[in-house]
mmCIF file with all atom_site columns, C-alpha atoms in Angstrom:
data_model
loop_
_atom_site.group_PDB
_atom_site.id
_atom_site.type_symbol
_atom_site.label_atom_id
_atom_site.label_alt_id
_atom_site.label_comp_id
_atom_site.label_asym_id
_atom_site.label_entity_id
_atom_site.label_seq_id
_atom_site.pdbx_PDB_ins_code
_atom_site.Cartn_x
_atom_site.Cartn_y
_atom_site.Cartn_z
_atom_site.occupancy
_atom_site.B_iso_or_equiv
_atom_site.pdbx_formal_charge
_atom_site.auth_seq_id
_atom_site.auth_comp_id
_atom_site.auth_asym_id
_atom_site.auth_atom_id
_atom_site.pdbx_PDB_model_num
ATOM 1   C CA . GLN A 1 1   ? 74.475  93.696  60.617 1.00 87.00 ? 1   GLN A CA 1
ATOM 2   C CA . VAL A 1 2   ? 75.888  93.556  64.020 1.00 90.00 ? 2   VAL A CA 1
ATOM 3   C CA . GLN A 1 3   ? 78.744  96.429  64.666 1.00 95.00 ? 3   GLN A CA 1
ATOM 4   C CA . LEU A 1 4   ? 80.909  97.325  67.856 1.00 97.00 ? 4   LEU A CA 1
ATOM 5   C CA . VAL A 1 5   ? 82.920  100.160 68.314 1.00 97.00 ? 5   VAL A CA 1
ATOM 6   C CA . GLU A 1 6   ? 85.271  100.412 71.191 1.00 98.00 ? 6   GLU A CA 1
ATOM 7   C CA . SER A 1 7   ? 86.500  103.960 72.243 1.00 98.00 ? 7   SER A CA 1
ATOM 8   C CA . GLY A 1 8   ? 88.221  105.591 75.296 1.00 98.00 ? 8   GLY A CA 1
ATOM 9   C CA . GLY A 1 9   ? 91.369  103.767 75.493 1.00 98.00 ? 9   GLY A CA 1
ATOM 10  C CA . GLY A 1 10  ? 94.943  105.616 75.760 1.00 98.00 ? 10  GLY A CA 1
ATOM 11  C CA . LEU A 1 11  ? 97.594  106.144 78.243 1.00 98.00 ? 11  LEU A CA 1
ATOM 12  C CA . VAL A 1 12  ? 97.497  106.586 81.528 1.00 98.00 ? 12  VAL A CA 1
ATOM 13  C CA . GLN A 1 13  ? 99.475  106.440 84.894 1.00 98.00 ? 13  GLN A CA 1
ATOM 14  C CA . PRO A 1 14  ? 99.210  103.660 87.253 1.00 98.00 ? 14  PRO A CA 1
ATOM 15  C CA . GLY A 1 15  ? 96.307  104.672 89.803 1.00 98.00 ? 15  GLY A CA 1
ATOM 16  C CA . GLY A 1 16  ? 94.396  106.512 87.027 1.00 98.00 ? 16  GLY A CA 1
ATOM 17  C CA . SER A 1 17  ? 91.071  105.771 85.497 1.00 98.00 ? 17  SER A CA 1
ATOM 18  C CA . LEU A 1 18  ? 89.829  105.230 82.134 1.00 98.00 ? 18  LEU A CA 1
ATOM 19  C CA . ARG A 1 19  ? 85.953  104.614 80.699 1.00 98.00 ? 19  ARG A CA 1
ATOM 20  C CA . LEU A 1 20  ? 85.835  102.594 78.019 1.00 98.00 ? 20  LEU A CA 1
ATOM 21  C CA . SER A 1 21  ? 82.571  102.686 75.485 1.00 98.00 ? 21  SER A CA 1
ATOM 22  C CA . CYS A 1 22  ? 81.363  100.237 73.361 1.00 97.00 ? 22  CYS A CA 1
ATOM 23  C CA . ALA A 1 23  ? 79.096  101.469 70.880 1.00 97.00 ? 23  ALA A CA 1
ATOM 24  C CA . ALA A 1 24  ? 76.406  98.934  69.329 1.00 95.00 ? 24  ALA A CA 1
ATOM 25  C CA . SER A 1 25  ? 74.302  98.947  65.938 1.00 94.00 ? 25  SER A CA 1
ATOM 26  C CA . GLY A 1 26  ? 72.570  96.677  64.117 1.00 92.00 ? 26  GLY A CA 1
ATOM 27  C CA . PHE A 1 27  ? 71.022  94.779  66.992 1.00 90.00 ? 27  PHE A CA 1
ATOM 28  C CA . THR A 1 28  ? 69.102  95.899  70.432 1.00 87.00 ? 28  THR A CA 1
ATOM 29  C CA . LEU A 1 29  ? 71.589  95.905  73.211 1.00 86.00 ? 29  LEU A CA 1
ATOM 30  C CA . ASP A 1 30  ? 69.383  94.634  75.615 1.00 85.00 ? 30  ASP A CA 1
ATOM 31  C CA . ASP A 1 31  ? 68.794  91.527  73.982 1.00 89.00 ? 31  ASP A CA 1
ATOM 32  C CA . TYR A 1 32  ? 71.900  90.428  73.889 1.00 93.00 ? 32  TYR A CA 1
ATOM 33  C CA . ASP A 1 33  ? 75.186  89.312  76.591 1.00 95.00 ? 33  ASP A CA 1
ATOM 34  C CA . ILE A 1 34  ? 77.642  92.024  76.144 1.00 96.00 ? 34  ILE A CA 1
ATOM 35  C CA . GLY A 1 35  ? 81.619  91.027  77.494 1.00 97.00 ? 35  GLY A CA 1
ATOM 36  C CA . TRP A 1 36  ? 84.661  93.339  77.723 1.00 98.00 ? 36  TRP A CA 1
ATOM 37  C CA . PHE A 1 37  ? 87.841  91.366  76.870 1.00 98.00 ? 37  PHE A CA 1
ATOM 38  C CA . ARG A 1 38  ? 91.662  91.741  76.848 1.00 98.00 ? 38  ARG A CA 1
ATOM 39  C CA . GLN A 1 39  ? 94.936  90.415  75.147 1.00 98.00 ? 39  GLN A CA 1
ATOM 40  C CA . ALA A 1 40  ? 98.441  91.399  75.788 1.00 97.00 ? 40  ALA A CA 1
ATOM 41  C CA . PRO A 1 41  ? 101.161 90.785  74.043 1.00 93.00 ? 41  PRO A CA 1
ATOM 42  C CA . GLY A 1 42  ? 102.071 86.939  73.913 1.00 95.00 ? 42  GLY A CA 1
ATOM 43  C CA . LYS A 1 43  ? 99.028  86.001  76.075 1.00 97.00 ? 43  LYS A CA 1
ATOM 44  C CA . GLU A 1 44  ? 95.579  84.657  75.422 1.00 97.00 ? 44  GLU A CA 1
ATOM 45  C CA . ARG A 1 45  ? 92.589  86.820  75.250 1.00 97.00 ? 45  ARG A CA 1
ATOM 46  C CA . GLU A 1 46  ? 90.674  86.621  78.546 1.00 97.00 ? 46  GLU A CA 1
ATOM 47  C CA . GLY A 1 47  ? 87.542  87.787  79.951 1.00 98.00 ? 47  GLY A CA 1
ATOM 48  C CA . VAL A 1 48  ? 87.544  91.084  82.084 1.00 98.00 ? 48  VAL A CA 1
ATOM 49  C CA . SER A 1 49  ? 84.093  91.667  82.808 1.00 98.00 ? 49  SER A CA 1
ATOM 50  C CA . CYS A 1 50  ? 80.612  90.770  81.095 1.00 97.00 ? 50  CYS A CA 1
ATOM 51  C CA . ILE A 1 51  ? 76.861  91.487  81.434 1.00 95.00 ? 51  ILE A CA 1
ATOM 52  C CA . SER A 1 52  ? 73.745  89.072  80.593 1.00 93.00 ? 52  SER A CA 1
ATOM 53  C CA . SER A 1 53  ? 70.719  90.218  78.973 1.00 90.00 ? 53  SER A CA 1
ATOM 54  C CA . LEU A 1 54  ? 69.112  88.004  81.567 1.00 83.00 ? 54  LEU A CA 1
ATOM 55  C CA . ASP A 1 55  ? 68.322  90.664  84.635 1.00 84.00 ? 55  ASP A CA 1
ATOM 56  C CA . ASP A 1 56  ? 71.929  92.359  84.000 1.00 87.00 ? 56  ASP A CA 1
ATOM 57  C CA . ILE A 1 57  ? 74.022  89.697  85.931 1.00 92.00 ? 57  ILE A CA 1
ATOM 58  C CA . THR A 1 58  ? 77.507  90.948  85.877 1.00 96.00 ? 58  THR A CA 1
ATOM 59  C CA . TYR A 1 59  ? 80.635  89.001  85.918 1.00 97.00 ? 59  TYR A CA 1
ATOM 60  C CA . TYR A 1 60  ? 84.041  90.312  86.848 1.00 98.00 ? 60  TYR A CA 1
ATOM 61  C CA . ASP A 1 61  ? 87.608  88.623  86.761 1.00 98.00 ? 61  ASP A CA 1
ATOM 62  C CA . VAL A 1 62  ? 89.196  88.339  90.014 1.00 98.00 ? 62  VAL A CA 1
ATOM 63  C CA . SER A 1 63  ? 91.911  90.571  88.781 1.00 97.00 ? 63  SER A CA 1
ATOM 64  C CA . VAL A 1 64  ? 90.000  93.503  88.309 1.00 98.00 ? 64  VAL A CA 1
ATOM 65  C CA . LYS A 1 65  ? 86.803  93.122  90.953 1.00 98.00 ? 65  LYS A CA 1
ATOM 66  C CA . GLY A 1 66  ? 86.494  96.093  92.825 1.00 98.00 ? 66  GLY A CA 1
ATOM 67  C CA . ARG A 1 67  ? 88.272  98.284  90.466 1.00 98.00 ? 67  ARG A CA 1
ATOM 68  C CA . PHE A 1 68  ? 86.269  97.678  87.047 1.00 98.00 ? 68  PHE A CA 1
ATOM 69  C CA . THR A 1 69  ? 82.446  98.325  86.541 1.00 98.00 ? 69  THR A CA 1
ATOM 70  C CA . ILE A 1 70  ? 80.590  97.545  83.703 1.00 97.00 ? 70  ILE A CA 1
ATOM 71  C CA . SER A 1 71  ? 77.487  98.952  82.851 1.00 95.00 ? 71  SER A CA 1
ATOM 72  C CA . ARG A 1 72  ? 75.034  99.443  79.816 1.00 93.00 ? 72  ARG A CA 1
ATOM 73  C CA . ASP A 1 73  ? 73.160  102.043 78.440 1.00 92.00 ? 73  ASP A CA 1
ATOM 74  C CA . ASN A 1 74  ? 70.458  100.567 76.556 1.00 89.00 ? 74  ASN A CA 1
ATOM 75  C CA . ASP A 1 75  ? 68.710  103.987 75.201 1.00 92.00 ? 75  ASP A CA 1
ATOM 76  C CA . GLN A 1 76  ? 72.302  104.872 73.698 1.00 94.00 ? 76  GLN A CA 1
ATOM 77  C CA . ASN A 1 77  ? 72.881  101.227 72.712 1.00 94.00 ? 77  ASN A CA 1
ATOM 78  C CA . THR A 1 78  ? 76.396  101.407 74.293 1.00 96.00 ? 78  THR A CA 1
ATOM 79  C CA . VAL A 1 79  ? 78.337  99.302  77.311 1.00 96.00 ? 79  VAL A CA 1
ATOM 80  C CA . TYR A 1 80  ? 80.790  101.203 79.417 1.00 98.00 ? 80  TYR A CA 1
ATOM 81  C CA . LEU A 1 81  ? 83.652  99.740  81.182 1.00 98.00 ? 81  LEU A CA 1
ATOM 82  C CA . GLN A 1 82  ? 85.011  101.868 84.077 1.00 98.00 ? 82  GLN A CA 1
ATOM 83  C CA . MET A 1 83  ? 88.648  101.391 85.063 1.00 98.00 ? 83  MET A CA 1
ATOM 84  C CA . ASN A 1 84  ? 89.730  102.477 88.259 1.00 98.00 ? 84  ASN A CA 1
ATOM 85  C CA . SER A 1 85  ? 93.092  102.344 90.107 1.00 98.00 ? 85  SER A CA 1
ATOM 86  C CA . LEU A 1 86  ? 94.684  100.878 87.000 1.00 98.00 ? 86  LEU A CA 1
ATOM 87  C CA . LYS A 1 87  ? 97.752  98.943  87.199 1.00 98.00 ? 87  LYS A CA 1
ATOM 88  C CA . PRO A 1 88  ? 100.531 98.494  84.604 1.00 97.00 ? 88  PRO A CA 1
ATOM 89  C CA . GLU A 1 89  ? 99.498  94.745  84.154 1.00 97.00 ? 89  GLU A CA 1
ATOM 90  C CA . ASP A 1 90  ? 95.941  96.240  82.843 1.00 98.00 ? 90  ASP A CA 1
ATOM 91  C CA . THR A 1 91  ? 97.923  97.325  79.614 1.00 98.00 ? 91  THR A CA 1
ATOM 92  C CA . ALA A 1 92  ? 96.225  95.134  76.614 1.00 98.00 ? 92  ALA A CA 1
ATOM 93  C CA . VAL A 1 93  ? 93.867  95.817  73.912 1.00 98.00 ? 93  VAL A CA 1
ATOM 94  C CA . TYR A 1 94  ? 90.652  95.681  74.906 1.00 98.00 ? 94  TYR A CA 1
ATOM 95  C CA . TYR A 1 95  ? 87.966  94.157  73.113 1.00 98.00 ? 95  TYR A CA 1
ATOM 96  C CA . CYS A 1 96  ? 83.950  94.194  73.621 1.00 97.00 ? 96  CYS A CA 1
ATOM 97  C CA . ALA A 1 97  ? 81.944  91.553  72.124 1.00 97.00 ? 97  ALA A CA 1
ATOM 98  C CA . THR A 1 98  ? 78.220  90.357  71.875 1.00 96.00 ? 98  THR A CA 1
ATOM 99  C CA . ASP A 1 99  ? 76.311  87.387  71.352 1.00 94.00 ? 99  ASP A CA 1
ATOM 100 C CA . LEU A 1 100 ? 72.682  85.954  72.220 1.00 90.00 ? 100 LEU A CA 1
ATOM 101 C CA . GLY A 1 101 ? 73.164  84.303  75.640 1.00 82.00 ? 101 GLY A CA 1
ATOM 102 C CA . PRO A 1 102 ? 73.359  82.341  77.782 1.00 88.00 ? 102 PRO A CA 1
ATOM 103 C CA . THR A 1 103 ? 77.287  82.826  77.975 1.00 90.00 ? 103 THR A CA 1
ATOM 104 C CA . ARG A 1 104 ? 79.923  82.416  79.865 1.00 92.00 ? 104 ARG A CA 1
ATOM 105 C CA . CYS A 1 105 ? 82.566  85.408  80.125 1.00 94.00 ? 105 CYS A CA 1
ATOM 106 C CA . HIS A 1 106 ? 84.664  83.397  77.705 1.00 95.00 ? 106 HIS A CA 1
ATOM 107 C CA . PRO A 1 107 ? 86.149  84.571  74.099 1.00 95.00 ? 107 PRO A CA 1
ATOM 108 C CA . GLY A 1 108 ? 84.560  81.281  72.613 1.00 95.00 ? 108 GLY A CA 1
ATOM 109 C CA . ASP A 1 109 ? 81.126  82.198  73.599 1.00 95.00 ? 109 ASP A CA 1
ATOM 110 C CA . PHE A 1 110 ? 81.088  85.568  71.778 1.00 96.00 ? 110 PHE A CA 1
ATOM 111 C CA . ALA A 1 111 ? 80.689  85.672  68.039 1.00 94.00 ? 111 ALA A CA 1
ATOM 112 C CA . SER A 1 112 ? 80.819  89.504  67.172 1.00 95.00 ? 112 SER A CA 1
ATOM 113 C CA . TRP A 1 113 ? 83.744  91.495  68.415 1.00 97.00 ? 113 TRP A CA 1
ATOM 114 C CA . GLY A 1 114 ? 84.953  94.972  67.849 1.00 97.00 ? 114 GLY A CA 1
ATOM 115 C CA . GLN A 1 115 ? 88.417  96.223  66.574 1.00 97.00 ? 115 GLN A CA 1
ATOM 116 C CA . GLY A 1 116 ? 89.761  96.733  70.037 1.00 97.00 ? 116 GLY A CA 1
ATOM 117 C CA . THR A 1 117 ? 91.244  99.636  71.586 1.00 98.00 ? 117 THR A CA 1
ATOM 118 C CA . GLN A 1 118 ? 94.460  100.116 73.123 1.00 98.00 ? 118 GLN A CA 1
ATOM 119 C CA . VAL A 1 119 ? 95.106  100.740 77.209 1.00 98.00 ? 119 VAL A CA 1
ATOM 120 C CA . THR A 1 120 ? 98.384  101.454 78.572 1.00 98.00 ? 120 THR A CA 1
ATOM 121 C CA . VAL A 1 121 ? 99.255  102.011 82.109 1.00 98.00 ? 121 VAL A CA 1
ATOM 122 C CA . SER A 1 122 ? 102.748 103.189 82.628 1.00 97.00 ? 122 SER A CA 1
ATOM 123 C CA . SER A 1 123 ? 104.502 105.968 84.436 1.00 96.00 ? 123 SER A CA 1
#
């Protein structure tokens, strides 16, 4: 049974950093595409960053490019999202999701989801 558990969210000041973790179980992480998505109140869920099972090709939304970094540790079966230079507009619930590739970094392409972790950027 595929299970994803996010952690690492919290309250941070603008300009600060957080590292989100997504612990996977029930499947072999490196066989699957993994994505980080976020949903702010009143907005649709959007793709933030994704990493493919094929050659670890990464994608970043233009709003986070240069500030966020996605990585995977196959030995730990965990995916990370390092978030630097955080802005108030990054405030959202962050979800990780997985599916067999190929996928676009779009919520509709991913079938299995974690429960989410809240990130709040505020002074």
